[in-house]
Amino acid sequence: MVKNNRVVVGMSGGVDSTVAAFKLKEMGYDVIGVNMRLWQDDALEEAHFEKDGGCCSLSSVEDARRVCAQIGIPFYALDFKAIFKTTVVDYFIDSYQKGETPNPCIACNKYVKFEALLEKAHQLGAYYVATGHYAKIKYDEQFGRYTIEKSNAVEKDQTYALYNLTQDQLKHILMPLGDFESKDDVRKVAAQFDIQMSQKSDSQEICFVPDQDYVGFLKRNSDLAIKEGAFVGKDGETLGKHQGIVNYTIGQRKGLGVTFGKPMYVIDIDAARNVVTLGENSDVFKSELVADQNNFILFDQLEEMYRCTAKVRYSAKEAPCTLYPEGDQVRVIFDDPQRAITPGQAVVFYKDQWLVGGGTIIRGKGNE
Amino acid sequence: MIKNKIYMDYAATTPVDPEVLEVMVNEYSSEFFFERQSSKYIKNQIDTTKHRLMDAINAKSGDVIFTASGTEANNFAIREHAYRRRQRGKRLLVSGIEHPSVLNVFSALETEGFEVVKLPVSPAGVIDLETAKNLVTNDTILVAVMFFNNEIGTRQPVEKLGEFLHERDIAFHVDAVQALGKAEIDISKIKADTMVFSAHKIYGPKGCGALYTKDQDHGYVICAEELDDASIAGFGKAIELSERYLHDHIKKLETLKSRLINGLLKIEAGLSVIGEQEGSHPAIVCFNFPTRDGDGLVIQYDFEGICVSSGSACSSGAISASHVLLAIGMEPVRANRCVRFSLGLPTTNDEIDRLIETTERILKG
């Protein structure tokens, strides 16, 4: 399609997307605001309403409509319920079924925001989709590729959830907030707009489970059998009874429902045997992991060992490591053991300011 | 230069006719304030509109209750039928292509213990009469089928179904919101127990619906003082105008609709008309666009200053696959690729031609 100036901005009615749309308008783009209507659990209607911060509530549509009017851009609400259900919610359920801990934001970025919304944008004659993510997308001559760089606002950087984007997608994506030095700077720009203060929730909770009771969510929305099973120790000895594996994630200490006389942590979840293995804090640290479904931004494929840093979850610190290609998989060996390497979560690689790529953790290993 | 906007969503709502507005302004003006306070005056206004409506549908007896909307009238009627007859049975039949203001009442009744069965609708958009008859059992107490479908314009066999139900003493509710002023409505043939109408679909004011009930001794209680007699007077004027020129209006709309259908089919982009056309609504036509999503098209038309509609917009304004198109057996992907055009008395040939040109430009880039 012909490159043009028209851009569709995903608008939640919150601070970040409002400022993104405003900046693009200032830069001379032909901006169209769109609120994505996403699937939500009917039972959580009230929680969605109270939260307001999630991107799914009805009042967020009105907030988005109002700020678009203030910015002076057209606004439309679009239905993405079906695609969100199949690519994000169903994946979330499947992941728990496998004893993993999913990261639905990554799936949403990959399939909904930068695939379905981008396709819709093209139908509206727009070359670009833009969001209020804190990340910098550029075409970088030295790599001959579109790259993602970490946000200048270090504490807000959201590149972790963007490692899955392809060159074809990146070509059509704008993220104008990447150049802001801090969230405060963004708030200053946002101050001129009529944004509800209740929309300030910046947390990384799952937007379609606003009450955070994801076990209740799984009970209502899947046929997942949540069965009691055994807590075992490292040597297989039975330590007690667990309430169903979906209640646990690697590294968890609180809420095990059993006391052991010393702090015990979840170190492994075996869905096939319905067993949760507990160990001491030191057992939660592992020095190696294997990831699949990898995607690289800086190059097409990992062909040889590669030194970089990696994060094993959104909130983790980058840690030095070496990547080794193993067929479709990547083995990551950290210089120092990492806490709570969790199957289902993303491992994301960085080199200096660049997002190198990432993959889905299938298992952690080492330190035995 | 910004071209004049084109409105092609008259099935959603219509502009108020200047003659209707004049009636309403007079009613609202302070000059008449004291006169209007007498309940006799209000009753007179209500009776005038009531008789105009009854004449329009050839009703010799019965009553008309004015409501705040067609939605409210549907709610009143359906609930009253169900509750009154619950000793006789609990089975309710409803077509899957009804307006949400009907379907949602049935869903609510289902949670209250009624058995709700959907009448199957053919791919042509018409309920299957024989299947419908077979679904009527001894404990069936109510059947609801609309006159014209609001999204694809198809005419439902309400006369034949009404006759059948009348013989069996089963309540028949007909949502005729899209039919007033667009077709001859003869209650003596339809034999409906209740029928619903709405003023803002016929160039009358918003906030004014009507429920016709065959039964004089109905259970509906509305306090006359709470009614907006100016709206009801406006509704009365709108009925008067739409009935006086009914055949001219139908002819005009049908001519415009043929121009639109022929013009869009000529683009040769694989467009097709959804729903049977024989006896269909004179001004509603739904097109399938094989390669474009309806919501994207509606937005592109909006960029071009043309107001059309697609599928069912939810409270957020987002457009989803229409329940009507799914109910007639359309695959969800195809159902997402449809746009409804609905024409009105102010529509001109020029507007139709501009719509066709614009469509061609959008599709062929």
XYZ file of C-alpha atoms in Angstrom, chain A residues 16-355:
340
model
C -0.547 7.593 27.464
C -2.714 7.025 24.407
C -4.120 10.553 24.634
C -0.642 12.077 24.568
C 0.403 9.711 21.769
C -2.532 10.881 19.619
C -1.907 14.518 20.485
C 1.822 14.318 19.612
C 1.077 12.676 16.274
C -1.462 15.364 15.431
C 1.163 18.000 16.312
C 3.657 16.247 14.071
C 1.242 16.631 11.176
C -0.188 13.148 10.910
C -3.778 12.547 9.840
C -4.851 10.914 13.115
C -7.890 8.671 13.706
C -8.686 7.596 17.270
C -10.002 4.086 17.779
C -11.162 2.379 20.963
C -10.798 -1.383 20.762
C -13.727 -3.236 22.267
C -12.329 -6.412 23.781
C -13.987 -9.555 25.049
C -14.807 -9.530 28.728
C -16.183 -11.979 31.241
C -19.841 -11.052 31.848
C -19.468 -12.028 35.496
C -16.862 -9.280 35.915
C -18.933 -6.438 34.484
C -19.017 -4.678 37.824
C -15.317 -5.117 38.495
C -14.564 -3.712 35.035
C -16.800 -0.780 35.778
C -15.219 -0.045 39.150
C -11.697 -0.414 37.866
C -12.205 1.832 34.909
C -8.472 1.635 34.377
C -8.615 -1.499 32.287
C -8.822 -0.927 28.599
C -12.138 -2.767 28.332
C -14.645 -0.748 30.302
C -17.492 1.084 28.616
C -16.656 4.361 30.323
C -13.197 4.124 28.758
C -14.990 4.482 25.409
C -16.592 7.702 26.557
C -13.273 8.946 27.934
C -11.577 8.180 24.630
C -14.389 9.833 22.680
C -14.090 12.963 24.801
C -10.319 13.347 24.505
C -10.462 12.732 20.746
C -12.972 15.568 20.489
C -10.603 17.756 22.518
C -7.621 16.870 20.341
C -9.793 17.407 17.280
C -9.565 13.987 15.661
C -12.301 11.579 14.550
C -13.118 8.739 16.922
C -14.575 5.272 16.424
C -15.118 2.269 18.659
C -14.300 -1.022 16.958
C -15.175 -4.556 17.936
C -12.209 -6.891 18.471
C -14.016 -9.237 20.841
C -13.813 -12.417 18.765
C -10.116 -12.118 17.887
C -9.246 -11.148 21.473
C -11.117 -14.175 22.810
C -9.405 -16.686 20.530
C -5.863 -15.315 20.541
C -5.562 -13.926 24.071
C -8.174 -15.378 26.432
C -8.106 -18.918 25.011
C -4.296 -18.876 25.003
C -4.384 -17.692 28.638
C -6.616 -20.642 29.572
C -4.536 -23.167 27.584
C -1.385 -21.940 29.214
C -2.755 -22.597 32.704
C -3.940 -25.977 31.510
C -0.307 -26.794 30.734
C 0.841 -25.685 34.187
C 2.425 -22.517 32.794
C 2.076 -18.853 33.725
C 0.925 -16.943 30.629
C 1.677 -13.403 29.528
C -1.497 -12.261 27.747
C -0.205 -8.734 26.978
C 2.380 -10.193 24.624
C -0.281 -12.215 22.802
C -2.544 -9.147 22.628
C 0.227 -7.023 21.105
C 1.096 -9.701 18.599
C -2.358 -10.740 17.406
C -4.758 -7.971 18.344
C -3.060 -4.556 18.482
C -0.465 -5.057 15.771
C -2.229 -7.564 13.578
C -6.019 -7.164 13.728
C -5.933 -3.418 14.429
C -3.239 -2.887 11.811
C -5.348 -4.733 9.250
C -8.324 -2.569 10.154
C -6.148 0.531 9.865
C -5.183 -0.488 6.346
C -8.892 -0.872 5.526
C -9.331 2.716 6.676
C -6.601 3.804 4.323
C -4.027 4.321 7.088
C -0.386 3.325 6.678
C 0.283 3.340 10.425
C -1.007 2.143 13.746
C 0.179 3.972 16.854
C -0.056 3.227 20.566
C 0.963 4.832 23.826
C 3.668 2.252 24.516
C 6.928 3.479 26.005
C 9.329 2.248 23.325
C 11.155 3.675 20.313
C 10.685 2.251 16.845
C 13.122 3.345 14.137
C 14.588 2.217 10.888
C 18.280 1.688 11.695
C 20.755 1.838 8.804
C 23.461 -0.096 10.641
C 21.196 -3.152 10.893
C 19.247 -2.481 7.724
C 16.129 -3.215 9.783
C 13.385 -1.675 11.849
C 14.482 -1.739 15.464
C 12.927 -1.246 18.883
C 14.906 0.759 21.414
C 14.183 1.102 25.080
C 12.190 4.116 26.148
C 14.009 7.177 27.445
C 11.689 6.936 30.435
C 13.554 3.947 31.819
C 11.111 3.149 34.610
C 8.213 2.986 32.146
C 9.936 1.013 29.390
C 7.465 -1.415 27.769
C 9.695 -3.090 25.212
C 9.411 -6.409 27.082
C 5.943 -7.022 25.650
C 6.940 -6.063 22.100
C 9.628 -8.623 21.245
C 7.231 -10.598 19.057
C 6.733 -7.927 16.394
C 7.871 -8.627 12.852
C 9.642 -6.294 10.428
C 6.417 -6.040 8.401
C 4.519 -4.940 11.488
C 7.214 -2.526 12.735
C 7.230 -0.730 9.402
C 3.660 0.305 10.137
C 3.903 1.143 13.850
C 4.527 4.475 15.557
C 5.189 4.862 19.302
C 5.595 8.564 19.958
C 5.985 8.207 23.740
C 9.386 6.547 23.451
C 11.153 9.905 23.330
C 9.646 11.252 26.537
C 12.127 11.369 29.399
C 9.603 10.398 32.070
C 5.968 9.657 32.757
C 5.810 13.041 34.469
C 6.635 14.731 31.176
C 3.797 12.783 29.577
C 1.437 13.780 32.397
C 2.359 17.432 31.872
C 1.261 17.219 28.247
C -1.849 15.323 29.287
C -2.852 17.969 31.839
C -4.566 20.051 29.156
C -7.002 17.197 28.425
C -10.062 16.134 30.314
C -8.821 12.735 31.463
C -10.485 10.921 34.331
C -8.070 10.596 37.220
C -9.428 7.148 37.967
C -7.636 6.010 34.839
C -4.297 6.201 36.479
C -3.856 2.538 37.190
C -0.566 1.678 35.556
C -0.263 -1.778 36.983
C 0.516 -4.785 34.897
C -2.515 -6.762 35.993
C -4.488 -8.677 33.430
C -7.082 -6.370 31.893
C -9.739 -9.044 31.438
C -9.443 -10.187 35.082
C -9.903 -6.841 36.852
C -10.681 -8.456 40.220
C -7.367 -10.353 39.891
C -9.098 -13.609 40.823
C -7.852 -15.512 37.814
C -8.671 -18.871 39.434
C -12.336 -17.820 39.608
C -12.002 -16.610 36.021
C -10.688 -19.989 34.886
C -13.477 -21.801 36.736
C -16.131 -19.722 34.945
C -14.572 -19.664 31.530
C -12.915 -23.010 30.978
C -13.584 -26.664 31.577
C -10.260 -26.837 33.334
C -10.415 -29.436 36.122
C -8.950 -27.706 39.148
C -8.031 -30.719 41.246
C -6.273 -31.006 44.552
C -2.917 -32.749 44.376
C 0.318 -33.261 46.203
C 2.990 -30.794 47.245
C 6.228 -32.734 47.058
C 9.814 -31.971 48.029
C 12.815 -32.111 45.743
C 13.262 -35.798 46.417
C 9.625 -36.584 45.704
C 8.529 -36.836 49.320
C 4.929 -35.729 49.931
C 4.717 -32.472 51.897
C 1.021 -31.742 51.821
C -1.979 -31.056 49.643
C -2.235 -28.296 47.000
C -5.489 -26.714 45.814
C -4.994 -27.233 42.074
C -1.951 -26.220 40.045
C -3.507 -23.067 38.604
C -3.176 -21.484 42.034
C 0.615 -21.503 41.854
C 3.457 -19.936 39.965
C 7.212 -20.514 40.153
C 8.827 -18.655 43.047
C 5.569 -18.248 44.975
C 5.828 -18.403 48.762
C 2.643 -16.823 50.026
C -0.719 -18.513 49.812
C 0.504 -22.091 49.728
C -2.028 -22.830 52.459
C 0.349 -25.112 54.341
C 3.101 -24.211 56.809
C 6.384 -26.034 56.845
C 8.345 -24.493 59.697
C 10.618 -22.742 57.198
C 9.952 -20.609 54.113
C 9.085 -22.860 51.176
C 8.778 -21.825 47.546
C 7.203 -23.301 44.427
C 10.085 -24.546 42.287
C 8.262 -26.688 39.735
C 4.730 -27.377 38.460
C 3.998 -30.678 36.713
C 0.589 -30.441 35.027
C 0.607 -34.023 33.753
C 1.054 -35.469 37.241
C -0.826 -32.623 38.991
C 2.144 -32.172 41.305
C 3.674 -28.975 42.701
C 7.288 -29.227 43.873
C 8.452 -27.041 46.752
C 11.963 -26.117 47.771
C 13.991 -23.491 49.539
C 14.709 -20.010 48.260
C 18.001 -21.081 46.721
C 16.141 -23.708 44.669
C 14.129 -20.972 42.961
C 17.304 -19.708 41.255
C 18.311 -21.270 37.957
C 21.131 -20.421 35.623
C 19.768 -21.778 32.366
C 16.577 -21.839 30.388
C 15.272 -23.026 27.064
C 12.871 -20.857 25.059
C 10.831 -21.573 21.954
C 8.629 -19.484 19.624
C 11.501 -17.042 19.394
C 11.415 -13.857 17.394
C 14.311 -11.544 16.708
C 14.198 -7.888 15.880
C 17.871 -7.067 15.269
C 18.424 -10.014 12.928
C 16.374 -12.699 11.223
C 17.639 -15.721 13.075
C 20.069 -16.591 15.827
C 22.803 -18.450 14.020
C 25.603 -18.549 16.559
C 26.233 -17.871 20.226
C 25.392 -14.317 21.170
C 26.252 -12.252 24.227
C 23.534 -9.974 25.548
C 21.357 -9.380 28.574
C 17.949 -10.895 29.282
C 14.866 -10.367 31.445
C 12.881 -13.410 32.564
C 9.805 -11.412 33.427
C 8.515 -7.875 32.982
C 9.636 -6.780 36.440
C 12.992 -8.623 36.397
C 16.329 -6.848 35.988
C 18.339 -7.414 32.841
C 21.046 -9.980 33.495
C 24.124 -10.816 31.382
C 23.820 -14.064 29.482
C 24.794 -16.003 26.390
C 22.322 -17.315 23.819
C 22.888 -20.584 21.960
C 20.755 -21.594 18.988
C 19.363 -25.146 19.272
C 17.230 -25.771 16.231
C 14.059 -23.712 16.650
C 14.855 -23.242 20.296
C 17.264 -21.005 22.129
C 19.262 -21.997 25.197
C 20.033 -19.073 27.498
C 22.877 -19.425 29.993
C 23.040 -16.655 32.555
C 26.268 -15.500 34.152
C 24.442 -15.560 37.496
C 21.401 -17.685 38.442
C 18.032 -15.961 37.947
C 15.053 -16.077 40.282
C 11.810 -17.770 39.251
C 12.371 -18.724 35.638
C 8.779 -19.583 34.779
C 7.487 -21.633 31.853
C 4.986 -19.620 29.820
C 6.591 -16.265 30.627
C 8.702 -14.477 28.047
C 12.461 -14.204 28.147
C 13.444 -11.003 26.385
C 16.940 -10.160 25.137
C 18.608 -6.768 25.033
C 21.867 -5.345 23.762
C 22.597 -1.811 24.981
C 19.532 0.251 24.073
C 18.165 -2.310 21.611
C 15.564 -4.970 22.043
